[in-house]
CSV table of C-alpha atoms and ligand atoms in Angstrom, one decimal:
chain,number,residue,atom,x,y,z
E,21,UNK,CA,17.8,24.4,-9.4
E,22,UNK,CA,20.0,23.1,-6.7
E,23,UNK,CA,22.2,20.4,-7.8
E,24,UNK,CA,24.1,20.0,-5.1
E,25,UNK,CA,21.9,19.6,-2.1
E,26,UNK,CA,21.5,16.3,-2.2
E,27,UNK,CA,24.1,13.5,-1.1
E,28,UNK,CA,25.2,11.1,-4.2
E,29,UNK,CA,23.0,8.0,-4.3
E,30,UNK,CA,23.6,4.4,-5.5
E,31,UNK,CA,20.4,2.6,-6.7
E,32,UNK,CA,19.5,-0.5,-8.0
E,33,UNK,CA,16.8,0.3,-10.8
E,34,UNK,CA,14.8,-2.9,-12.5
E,35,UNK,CA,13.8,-1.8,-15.7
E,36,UNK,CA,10.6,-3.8,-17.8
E,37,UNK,CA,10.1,-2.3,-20.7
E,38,UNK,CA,7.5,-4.7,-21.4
E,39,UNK,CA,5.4,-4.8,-25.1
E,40,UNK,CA,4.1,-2.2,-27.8
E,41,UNK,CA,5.5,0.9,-27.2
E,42,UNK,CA,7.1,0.1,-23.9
E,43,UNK,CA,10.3,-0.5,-25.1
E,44,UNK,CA,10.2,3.3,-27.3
E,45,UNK,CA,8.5,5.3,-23.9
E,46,UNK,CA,10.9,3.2,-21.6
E,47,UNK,CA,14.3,4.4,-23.3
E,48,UNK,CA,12.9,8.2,-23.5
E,49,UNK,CA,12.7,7.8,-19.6
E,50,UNK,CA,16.3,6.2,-19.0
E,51,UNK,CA,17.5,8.5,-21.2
E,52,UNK,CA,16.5,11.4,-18.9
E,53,UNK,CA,17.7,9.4,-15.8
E,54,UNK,CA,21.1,9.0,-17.3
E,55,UNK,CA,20.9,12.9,-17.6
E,56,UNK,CA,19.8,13.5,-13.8
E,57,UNK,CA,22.4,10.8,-12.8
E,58,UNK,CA,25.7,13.0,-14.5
E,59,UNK,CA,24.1,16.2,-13.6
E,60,UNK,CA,23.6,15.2,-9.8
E,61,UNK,CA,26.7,12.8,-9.6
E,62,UNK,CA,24.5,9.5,-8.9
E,63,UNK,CA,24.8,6.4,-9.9
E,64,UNK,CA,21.6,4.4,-11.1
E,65,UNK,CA,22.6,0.8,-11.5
E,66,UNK,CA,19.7,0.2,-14.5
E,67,UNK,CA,18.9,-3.4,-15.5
E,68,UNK,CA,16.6,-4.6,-18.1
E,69,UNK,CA,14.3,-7.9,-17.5
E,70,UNK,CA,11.4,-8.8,-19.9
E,71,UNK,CA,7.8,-9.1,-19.3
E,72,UNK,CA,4.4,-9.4,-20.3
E,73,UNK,CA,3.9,-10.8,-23.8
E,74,UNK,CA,7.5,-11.0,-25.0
E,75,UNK,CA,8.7,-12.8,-21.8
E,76,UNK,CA,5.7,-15.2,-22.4
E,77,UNK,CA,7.5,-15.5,-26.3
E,78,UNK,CA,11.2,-16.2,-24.4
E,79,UNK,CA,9.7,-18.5,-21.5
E,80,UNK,CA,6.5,-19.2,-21.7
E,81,UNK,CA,5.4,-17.3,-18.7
E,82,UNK,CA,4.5,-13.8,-19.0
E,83,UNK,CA,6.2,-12.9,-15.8
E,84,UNK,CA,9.7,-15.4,-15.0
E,85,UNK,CA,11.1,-15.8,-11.6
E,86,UNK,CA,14.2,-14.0,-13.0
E,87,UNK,CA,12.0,-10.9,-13.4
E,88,UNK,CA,10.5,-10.8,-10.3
E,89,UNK,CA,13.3,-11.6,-8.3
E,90,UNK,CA,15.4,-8.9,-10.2
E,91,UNK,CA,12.9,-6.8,-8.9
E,92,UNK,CA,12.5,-7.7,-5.5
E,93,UNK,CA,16.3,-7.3,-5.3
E,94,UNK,CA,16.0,-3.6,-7.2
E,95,UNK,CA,15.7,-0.6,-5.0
E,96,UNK,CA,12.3,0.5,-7.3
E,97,UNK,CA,11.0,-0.5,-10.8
E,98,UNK,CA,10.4,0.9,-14.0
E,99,UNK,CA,8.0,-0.6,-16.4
E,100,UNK,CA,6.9,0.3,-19.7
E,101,UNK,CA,3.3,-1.5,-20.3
E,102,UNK,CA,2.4,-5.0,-21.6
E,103,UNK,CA,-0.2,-6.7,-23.9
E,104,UNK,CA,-1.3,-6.4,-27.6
E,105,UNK,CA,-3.4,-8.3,-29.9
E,106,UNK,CA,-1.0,-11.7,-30.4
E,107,UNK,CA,-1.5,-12.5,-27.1
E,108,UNK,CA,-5.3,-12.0,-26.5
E,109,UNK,CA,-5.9,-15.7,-27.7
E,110,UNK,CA,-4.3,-16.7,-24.8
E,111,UNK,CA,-5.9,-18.4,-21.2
E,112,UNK,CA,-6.4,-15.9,-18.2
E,113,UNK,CA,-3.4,-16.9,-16.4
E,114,UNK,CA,-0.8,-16.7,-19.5
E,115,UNK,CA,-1.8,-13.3,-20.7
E,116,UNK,CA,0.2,-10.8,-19.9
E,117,UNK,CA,-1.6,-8.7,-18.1
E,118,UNK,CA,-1.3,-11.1,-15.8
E,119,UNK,CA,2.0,-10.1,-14.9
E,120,UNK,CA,0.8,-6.9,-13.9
E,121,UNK,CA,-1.3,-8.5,-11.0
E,122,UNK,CA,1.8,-11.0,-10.3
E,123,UNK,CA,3.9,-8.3,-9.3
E,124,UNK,CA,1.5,-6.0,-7.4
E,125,UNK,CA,1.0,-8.8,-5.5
E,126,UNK,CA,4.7,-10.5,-5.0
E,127,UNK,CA,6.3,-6.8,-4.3
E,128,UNK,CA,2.8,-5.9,-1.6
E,129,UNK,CA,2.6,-2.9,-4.2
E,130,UNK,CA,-0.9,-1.6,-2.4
E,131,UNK,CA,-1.5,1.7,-2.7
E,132,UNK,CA,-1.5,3.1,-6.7
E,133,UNK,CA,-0.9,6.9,-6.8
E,134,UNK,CA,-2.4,8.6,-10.1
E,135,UNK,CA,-2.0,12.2,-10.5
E,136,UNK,CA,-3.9,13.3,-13.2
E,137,UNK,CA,-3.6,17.5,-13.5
E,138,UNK,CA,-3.3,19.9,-16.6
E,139,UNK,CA,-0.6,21.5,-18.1
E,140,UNK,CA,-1.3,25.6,-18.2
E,141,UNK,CA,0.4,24.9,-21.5
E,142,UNK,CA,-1.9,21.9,-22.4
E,143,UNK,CA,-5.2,23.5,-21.6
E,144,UNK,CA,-6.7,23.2,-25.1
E,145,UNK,CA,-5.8,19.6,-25.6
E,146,UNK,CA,-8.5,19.1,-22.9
E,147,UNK,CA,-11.9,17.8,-24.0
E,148,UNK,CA,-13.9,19.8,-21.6
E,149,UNK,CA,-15.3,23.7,-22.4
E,150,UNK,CA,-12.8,26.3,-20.6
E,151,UNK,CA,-15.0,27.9,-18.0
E,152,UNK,CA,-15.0,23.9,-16.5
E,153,UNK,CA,-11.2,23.8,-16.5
E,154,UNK,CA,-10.6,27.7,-16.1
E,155,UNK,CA,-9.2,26.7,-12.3
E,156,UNK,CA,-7.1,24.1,-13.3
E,157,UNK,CA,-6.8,20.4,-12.4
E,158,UNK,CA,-5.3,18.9,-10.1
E,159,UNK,CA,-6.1,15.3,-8.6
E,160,UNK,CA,-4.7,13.0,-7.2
E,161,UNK,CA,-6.4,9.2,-7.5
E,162,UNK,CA,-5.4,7.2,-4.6
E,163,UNK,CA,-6.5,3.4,-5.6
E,164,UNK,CA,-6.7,0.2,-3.9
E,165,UNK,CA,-4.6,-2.1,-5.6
E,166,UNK,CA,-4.2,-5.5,-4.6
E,167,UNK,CA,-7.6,-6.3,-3.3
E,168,UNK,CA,-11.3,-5.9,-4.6
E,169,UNK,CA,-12.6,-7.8,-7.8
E,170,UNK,CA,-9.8,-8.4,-9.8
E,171,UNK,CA,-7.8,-10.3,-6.9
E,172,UNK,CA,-11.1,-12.4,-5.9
E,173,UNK,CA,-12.5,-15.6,-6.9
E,174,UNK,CA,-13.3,-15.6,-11.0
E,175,UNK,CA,-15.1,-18.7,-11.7
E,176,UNK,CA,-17.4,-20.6,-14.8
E,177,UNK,CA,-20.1,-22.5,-14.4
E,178,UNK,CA,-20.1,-26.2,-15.8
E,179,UNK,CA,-21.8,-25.3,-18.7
E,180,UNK,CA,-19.6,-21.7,-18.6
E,181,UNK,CA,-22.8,-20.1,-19.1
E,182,UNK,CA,-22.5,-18.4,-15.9
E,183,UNK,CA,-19.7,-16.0,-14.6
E,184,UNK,CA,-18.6,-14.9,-11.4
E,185,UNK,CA,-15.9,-12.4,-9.8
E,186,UNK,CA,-15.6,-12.0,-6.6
E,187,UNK,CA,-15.0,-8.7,-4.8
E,188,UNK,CA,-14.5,-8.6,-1.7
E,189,UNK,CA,-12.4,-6.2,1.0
E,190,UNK,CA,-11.1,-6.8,4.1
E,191,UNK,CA,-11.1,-3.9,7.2
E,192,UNK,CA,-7.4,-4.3,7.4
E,193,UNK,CA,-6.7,-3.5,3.3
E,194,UNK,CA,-9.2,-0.6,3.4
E,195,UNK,CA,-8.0,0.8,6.3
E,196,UNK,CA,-4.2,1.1,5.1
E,197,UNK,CA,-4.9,2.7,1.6
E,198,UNK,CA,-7.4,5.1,3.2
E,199,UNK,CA,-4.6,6.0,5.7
E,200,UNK,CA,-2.3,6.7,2.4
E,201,UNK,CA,-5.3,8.8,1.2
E,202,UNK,CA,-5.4,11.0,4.4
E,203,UNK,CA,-1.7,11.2,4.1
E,204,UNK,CA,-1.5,12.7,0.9
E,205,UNK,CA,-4.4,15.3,1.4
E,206,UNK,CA,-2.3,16.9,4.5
E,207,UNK,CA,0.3,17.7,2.4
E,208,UNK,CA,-2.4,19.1,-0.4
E,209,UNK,CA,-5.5,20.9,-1.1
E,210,UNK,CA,-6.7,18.8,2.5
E,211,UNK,CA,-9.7,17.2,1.2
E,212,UNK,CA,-10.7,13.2,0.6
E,213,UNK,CA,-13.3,12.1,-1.4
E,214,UNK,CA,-14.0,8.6,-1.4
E,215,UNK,CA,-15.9,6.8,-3.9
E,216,UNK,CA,-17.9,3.6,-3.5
E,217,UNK,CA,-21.3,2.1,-4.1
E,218,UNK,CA,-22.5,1.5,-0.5
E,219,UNK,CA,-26.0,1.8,-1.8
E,220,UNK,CA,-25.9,-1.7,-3.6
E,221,UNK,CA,-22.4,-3.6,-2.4
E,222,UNK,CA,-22.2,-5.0,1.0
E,223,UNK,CA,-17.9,-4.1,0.2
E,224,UNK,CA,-18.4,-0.6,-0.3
E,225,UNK,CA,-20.4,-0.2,2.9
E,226,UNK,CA,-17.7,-1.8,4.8
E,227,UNK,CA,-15.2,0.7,3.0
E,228,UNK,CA,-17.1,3.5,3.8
E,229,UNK,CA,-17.4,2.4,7.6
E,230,UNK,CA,-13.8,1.9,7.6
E,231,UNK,CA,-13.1,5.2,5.9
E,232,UNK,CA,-15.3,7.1,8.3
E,233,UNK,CA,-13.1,5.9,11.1
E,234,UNK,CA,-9.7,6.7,9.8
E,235,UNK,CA,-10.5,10.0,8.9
E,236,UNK,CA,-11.4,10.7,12.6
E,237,UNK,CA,-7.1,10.2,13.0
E,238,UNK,CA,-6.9,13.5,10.5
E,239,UNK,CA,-9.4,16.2,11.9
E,240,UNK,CA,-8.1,18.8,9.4
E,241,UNK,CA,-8.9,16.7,6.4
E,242,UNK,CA,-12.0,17.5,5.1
E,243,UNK,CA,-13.6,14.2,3.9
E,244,UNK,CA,-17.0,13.6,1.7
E,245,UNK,CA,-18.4,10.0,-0.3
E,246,UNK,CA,-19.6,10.0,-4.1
E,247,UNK,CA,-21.2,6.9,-5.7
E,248,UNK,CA,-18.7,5.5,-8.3
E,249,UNK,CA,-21.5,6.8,-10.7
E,250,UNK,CA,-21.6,10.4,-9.8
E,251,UNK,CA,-18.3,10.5,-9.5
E,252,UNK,CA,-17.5,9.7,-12.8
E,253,UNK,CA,-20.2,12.8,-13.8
E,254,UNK,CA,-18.7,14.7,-11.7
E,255,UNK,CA,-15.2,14.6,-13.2
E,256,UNK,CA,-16.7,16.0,-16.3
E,257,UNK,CA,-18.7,18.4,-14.9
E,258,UNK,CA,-17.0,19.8,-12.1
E,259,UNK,CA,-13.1,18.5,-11.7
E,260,UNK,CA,-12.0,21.3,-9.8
E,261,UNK,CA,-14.2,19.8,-6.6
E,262,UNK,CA,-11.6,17.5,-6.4
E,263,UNK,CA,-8.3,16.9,-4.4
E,264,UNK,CA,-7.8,13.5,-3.4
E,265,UNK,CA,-10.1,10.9,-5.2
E,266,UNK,CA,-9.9,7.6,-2.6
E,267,UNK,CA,-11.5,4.6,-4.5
E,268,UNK,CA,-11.2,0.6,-4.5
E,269,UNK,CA,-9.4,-1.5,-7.3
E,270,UNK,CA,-11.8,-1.3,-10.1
E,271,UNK,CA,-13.3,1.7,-9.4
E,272,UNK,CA,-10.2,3.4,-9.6
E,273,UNK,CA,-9.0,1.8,-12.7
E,274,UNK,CA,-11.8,3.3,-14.3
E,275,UNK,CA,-11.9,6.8,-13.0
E,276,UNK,CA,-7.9,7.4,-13.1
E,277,UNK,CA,-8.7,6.6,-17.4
E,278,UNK,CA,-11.6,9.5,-17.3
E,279,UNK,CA,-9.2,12.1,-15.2
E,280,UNK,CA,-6.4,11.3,-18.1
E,281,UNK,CA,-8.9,12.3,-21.1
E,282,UNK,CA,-10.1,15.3,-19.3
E,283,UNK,CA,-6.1,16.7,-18.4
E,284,UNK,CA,-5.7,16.4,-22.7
E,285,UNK,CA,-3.9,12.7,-23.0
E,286,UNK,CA,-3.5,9.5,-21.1
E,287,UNK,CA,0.1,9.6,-22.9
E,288,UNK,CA,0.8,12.5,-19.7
E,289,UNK,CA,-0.1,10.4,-16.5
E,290,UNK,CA,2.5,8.9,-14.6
E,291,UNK,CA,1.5,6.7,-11.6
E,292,UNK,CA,3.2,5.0,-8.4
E,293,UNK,CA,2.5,1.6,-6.8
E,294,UNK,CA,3.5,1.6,-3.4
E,295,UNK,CA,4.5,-0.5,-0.4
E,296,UNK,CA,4.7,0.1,3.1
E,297,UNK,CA,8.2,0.9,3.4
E,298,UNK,CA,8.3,3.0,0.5
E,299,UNK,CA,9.6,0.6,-2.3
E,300,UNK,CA,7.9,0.9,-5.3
E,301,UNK,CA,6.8,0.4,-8.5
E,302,UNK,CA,6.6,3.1,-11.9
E,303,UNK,CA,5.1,3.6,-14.8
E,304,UNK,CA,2.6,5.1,-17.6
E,305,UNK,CA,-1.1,4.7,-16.6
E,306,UNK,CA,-2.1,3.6,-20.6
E,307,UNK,CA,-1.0,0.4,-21.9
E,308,UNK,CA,0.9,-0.8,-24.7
E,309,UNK,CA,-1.2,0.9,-27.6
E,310,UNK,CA,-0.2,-1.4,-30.1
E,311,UNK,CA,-1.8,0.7,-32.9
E,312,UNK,CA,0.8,3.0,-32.5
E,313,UNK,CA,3.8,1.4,-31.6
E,314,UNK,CA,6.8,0.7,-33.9
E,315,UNK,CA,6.2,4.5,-35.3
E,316,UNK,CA,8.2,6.8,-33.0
E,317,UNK,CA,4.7,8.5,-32.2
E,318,UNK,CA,3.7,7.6,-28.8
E,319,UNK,CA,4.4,10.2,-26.0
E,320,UNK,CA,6.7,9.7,-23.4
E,321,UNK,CA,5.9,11.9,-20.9
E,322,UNK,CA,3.5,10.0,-18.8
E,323,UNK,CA,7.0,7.4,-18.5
E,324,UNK,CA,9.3,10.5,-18.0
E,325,UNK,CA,6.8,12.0,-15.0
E,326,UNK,CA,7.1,8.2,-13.4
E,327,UNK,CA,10.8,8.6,-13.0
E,328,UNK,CA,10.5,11.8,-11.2
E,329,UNK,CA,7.7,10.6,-9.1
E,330,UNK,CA,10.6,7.7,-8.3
E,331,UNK,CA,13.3,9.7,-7.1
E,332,UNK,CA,10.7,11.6,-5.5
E,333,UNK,CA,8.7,8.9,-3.4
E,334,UNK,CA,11.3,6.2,-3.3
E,335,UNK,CA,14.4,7.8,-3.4
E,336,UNK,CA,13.6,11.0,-1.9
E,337,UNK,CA,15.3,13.2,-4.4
E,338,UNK,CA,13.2,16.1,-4.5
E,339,UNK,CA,15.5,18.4,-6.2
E,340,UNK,CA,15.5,15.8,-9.0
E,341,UNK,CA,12.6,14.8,-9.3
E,342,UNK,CA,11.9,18.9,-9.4
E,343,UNK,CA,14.4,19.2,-12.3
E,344,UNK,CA,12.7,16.7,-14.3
E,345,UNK,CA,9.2,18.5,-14.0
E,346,UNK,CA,10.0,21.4,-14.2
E,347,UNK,CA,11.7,20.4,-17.4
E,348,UNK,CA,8.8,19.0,-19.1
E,349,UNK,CA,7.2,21.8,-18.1
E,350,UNK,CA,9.5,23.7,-20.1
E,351,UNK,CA,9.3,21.7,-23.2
E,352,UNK,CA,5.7,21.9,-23.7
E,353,UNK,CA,5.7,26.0,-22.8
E,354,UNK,CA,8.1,26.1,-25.8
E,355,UNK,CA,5.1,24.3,-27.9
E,356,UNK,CA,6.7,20.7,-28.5
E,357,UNK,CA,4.0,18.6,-28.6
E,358,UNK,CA,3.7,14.4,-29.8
E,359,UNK,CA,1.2,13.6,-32.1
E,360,UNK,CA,-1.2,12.9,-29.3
E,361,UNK,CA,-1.0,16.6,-27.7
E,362,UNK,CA,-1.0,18.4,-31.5
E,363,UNK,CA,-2.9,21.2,-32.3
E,364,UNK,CA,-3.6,22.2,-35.9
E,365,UNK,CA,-0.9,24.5,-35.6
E,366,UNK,CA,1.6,22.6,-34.7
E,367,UNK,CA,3.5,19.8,-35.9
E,368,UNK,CA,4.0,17.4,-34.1
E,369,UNK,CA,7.3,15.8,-32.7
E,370,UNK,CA,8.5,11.7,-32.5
E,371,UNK,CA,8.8,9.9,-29.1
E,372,UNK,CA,12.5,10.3,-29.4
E,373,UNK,CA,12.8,13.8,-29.9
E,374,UNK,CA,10.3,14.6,-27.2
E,375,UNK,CA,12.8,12.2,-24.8
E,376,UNK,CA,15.6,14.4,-26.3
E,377,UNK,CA,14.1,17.7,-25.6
E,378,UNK,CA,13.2,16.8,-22.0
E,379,UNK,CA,16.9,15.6,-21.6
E,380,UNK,CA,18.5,18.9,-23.2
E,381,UNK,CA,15.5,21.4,-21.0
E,382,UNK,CA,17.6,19.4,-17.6
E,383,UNK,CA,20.9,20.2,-18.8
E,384,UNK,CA,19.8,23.9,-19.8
E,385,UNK,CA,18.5,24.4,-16.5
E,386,UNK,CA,22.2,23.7,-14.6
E,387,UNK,CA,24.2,25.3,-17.7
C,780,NAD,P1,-4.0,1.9,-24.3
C,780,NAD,O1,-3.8,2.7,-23.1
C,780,NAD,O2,-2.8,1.0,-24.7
C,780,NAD,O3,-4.4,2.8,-25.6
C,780,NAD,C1,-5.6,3.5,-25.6
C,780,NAD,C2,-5.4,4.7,-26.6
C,780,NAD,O4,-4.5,5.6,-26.1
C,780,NAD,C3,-4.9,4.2,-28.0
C,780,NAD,O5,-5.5,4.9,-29.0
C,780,NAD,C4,-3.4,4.5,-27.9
C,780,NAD,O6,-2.8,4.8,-29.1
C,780,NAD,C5,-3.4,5.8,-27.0
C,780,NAD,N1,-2.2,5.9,-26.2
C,780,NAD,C6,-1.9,5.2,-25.1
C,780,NAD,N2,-0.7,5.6,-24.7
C,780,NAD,C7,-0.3,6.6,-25.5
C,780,NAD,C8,0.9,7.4,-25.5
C,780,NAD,N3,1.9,7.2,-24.6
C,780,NAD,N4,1.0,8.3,-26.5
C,780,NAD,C9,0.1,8.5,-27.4
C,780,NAD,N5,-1.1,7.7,-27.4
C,780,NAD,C10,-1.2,6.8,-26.5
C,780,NAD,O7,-5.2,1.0,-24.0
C,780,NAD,P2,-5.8,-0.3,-24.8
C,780,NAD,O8,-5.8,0.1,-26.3
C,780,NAD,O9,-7.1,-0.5,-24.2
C,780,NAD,O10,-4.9,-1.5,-24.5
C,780,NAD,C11,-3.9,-2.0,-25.3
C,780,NAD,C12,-3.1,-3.1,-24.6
C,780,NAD,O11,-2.5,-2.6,-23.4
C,780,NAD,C13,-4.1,-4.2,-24.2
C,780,NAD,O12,-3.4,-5.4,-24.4
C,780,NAD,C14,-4.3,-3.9,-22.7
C,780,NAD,O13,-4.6,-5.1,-22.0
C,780,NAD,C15,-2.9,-3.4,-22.3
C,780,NAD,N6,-2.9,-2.5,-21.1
C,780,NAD,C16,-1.8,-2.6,-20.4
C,780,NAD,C17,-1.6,-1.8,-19.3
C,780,NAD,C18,-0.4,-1.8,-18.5
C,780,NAD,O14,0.6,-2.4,-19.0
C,780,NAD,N7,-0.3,-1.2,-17.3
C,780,NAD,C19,-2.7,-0.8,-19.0
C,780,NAD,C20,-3.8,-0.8,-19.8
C,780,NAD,C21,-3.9,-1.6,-20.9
């Protein structure tokens, strides 16, 4: 590991660790950034703000101006996941979840990057048999995330028997997170598949239209379309056909879920929410799993791997970034696994000790 290629960094990092067991996976994740910050003389500037349900029990609005501003001032953010049960009762616009949308939105946060791949170590926590996971996985899902159905119209009739979303896509927003898509394939296995449902939705034949065209900008990208549908029998049945998975909002939302069961636990994907410039947004791809929170059970990986995709994509820090992979990596190989990742053979270890072990793998690796 090289620790000193890299130029010491100051950043400003807004931290929302949010409800359930964002608060337990969020301080496993700092506590590994502190370690990368003494071990590569940095200085992370880190600053809690609340959201989601417990800013909603503070304020009465699930995501406050505070927060949002704190982030917009923040050179990337950190959050842990929000919602639970005690807030289900209440309207649409007060939920928490809310916030999530609210800041996609406010910080242009367009393009959602979900790796979902398997640990050589993790291959029996998979679901699927091991001739269909003998080569691995490795995808990426690249998903729309500020557009499509859950940012249109969502309306009741009078008598709210009748319900309506609306999903709609413009060229311009399909034609930017394609681009991303194309991007990332260069730099991978060099194929795009992009999912839609052009043979019912007037949206997803724009989105293919608009696809075709960008990829004829990136000649050595191989690129193919899958109904939503077979693509979601596909990624039991085959995985290893794909590299780059480009979908809409929803779509993706649902598949990035099926590509987490199939890699052994959604407690191990991280994810990205991008902007233009680079500026972004990090955390877990599950939510706030309230049955489990409070315990010291949940895993904190998929919040540790969004860090190093952070210094990676927004701060550039590859070497770090590196360090903190390679150190999870490690942990695992040496059989430490949270509840969620257990075998019968082995017992399994609290949130805070996995955090711990991650922590201690980094300053192993520079000893
Ligand atoms: P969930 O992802 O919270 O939990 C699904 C299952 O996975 C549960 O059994 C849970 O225990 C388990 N799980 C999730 N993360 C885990 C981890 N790190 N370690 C071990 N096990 C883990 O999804 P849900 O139960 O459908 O939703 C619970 C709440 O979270 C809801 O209020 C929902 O709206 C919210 N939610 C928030 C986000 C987010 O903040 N980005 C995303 C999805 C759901």
């Amino acid at each position: 590991m090289n620790k000193n290629k890299t130029t010491a960094q100051n950043k400003k990092i807004a931290v929302l660790p949010g409800d359930g067991i964002g608060p337990e996976i969020v301080r496993e994740a700092i506590k590994v950034l502190n370690v990368v910050e003494k071990v590569f003389g940095h200085k992370f500037d880190i600053e809690t703000y609340p959201v989601g349900g417990c800013a909603y029990d503070l304020c009465g609005e699930s995501l406050p101006k505070e927060t949002l501003s704190a982030c917009r001032s923040a050179d990337a953010v950190l959050l842990g996941a929000v919602g639970g049960p005690k807030w289900d009762g209440l309207p649409g616009e007060k939920r928490p979840e809310r916030a999530l949308l609210g800041l996609r939105s406010e910080l242009w946060l367009f393009a959602n990057l979900r790796p979902a791949k398997i640990w050589p170590s993790l291959l029996d926590s998979s679901p699927l048999k091991k001739e269909i996971i003998s080569d691995g996985i490795d995808i990426l899902v690249v998903r729309e995330l500020t557009g499509g159905i859950y940012f249109g119209a969502h309306s009741r009739s009078l008598d709210k028997k009748i319900a309506r979303d609306e999903m709609a896509y413009s060229e311009f927003e399909v034609e930017r997170i394609a681009k991303v898509a194309f991007e990332c394939a260069r730099s991978r296995n060099k194929k795009v598949t992009s999912v839609d449902k052009a043979n019912v939705l007037e949206s997803s034949r724009l989105w293919r239209e608009v696809v075709e065209r960008v990829s004829k900008e990136y000649p050595e990208v191989e690129l193919n379309h899958m109904y939503v549908d077979n693509a979601a029998m596909q990624l039991v049945r085959n995985p290893g056909l794909f590299d780059v998975l480009l979908t809409e909002n929803m779509f993706g939302d649902i598949l990035s879920d099926e590509a987490s069961q199939i890699t052994g636990s959604i407690g191990m994907l991280p994810s990205a929410s991008l902007r233009h410039d680079g500026f972004g947004m990090y955390e877990p791809i599950h939510g706030s799993a309230p049955d489990i929170s409070g315990k010291n059970i949940a895993n904190p990986l998929a919040t540790i791997l969004s860090v190093a995709m952070m210094l990676r994509s927004t701060f550039l820090l590859s070497d770090e970034a590196n360090a903190i992979e390679e150190a999870v990596s490690n942990v695992l190989l040496a059989g430490l696994r949270t509840a969620d990742l257990t075998s019968p053979d082995a017992a399994p270890i609290g949130t805070s000790q996995m955090g711990d072990a991650v922590a201690k793998a980094i300053l192993k690796m520079v000893k």
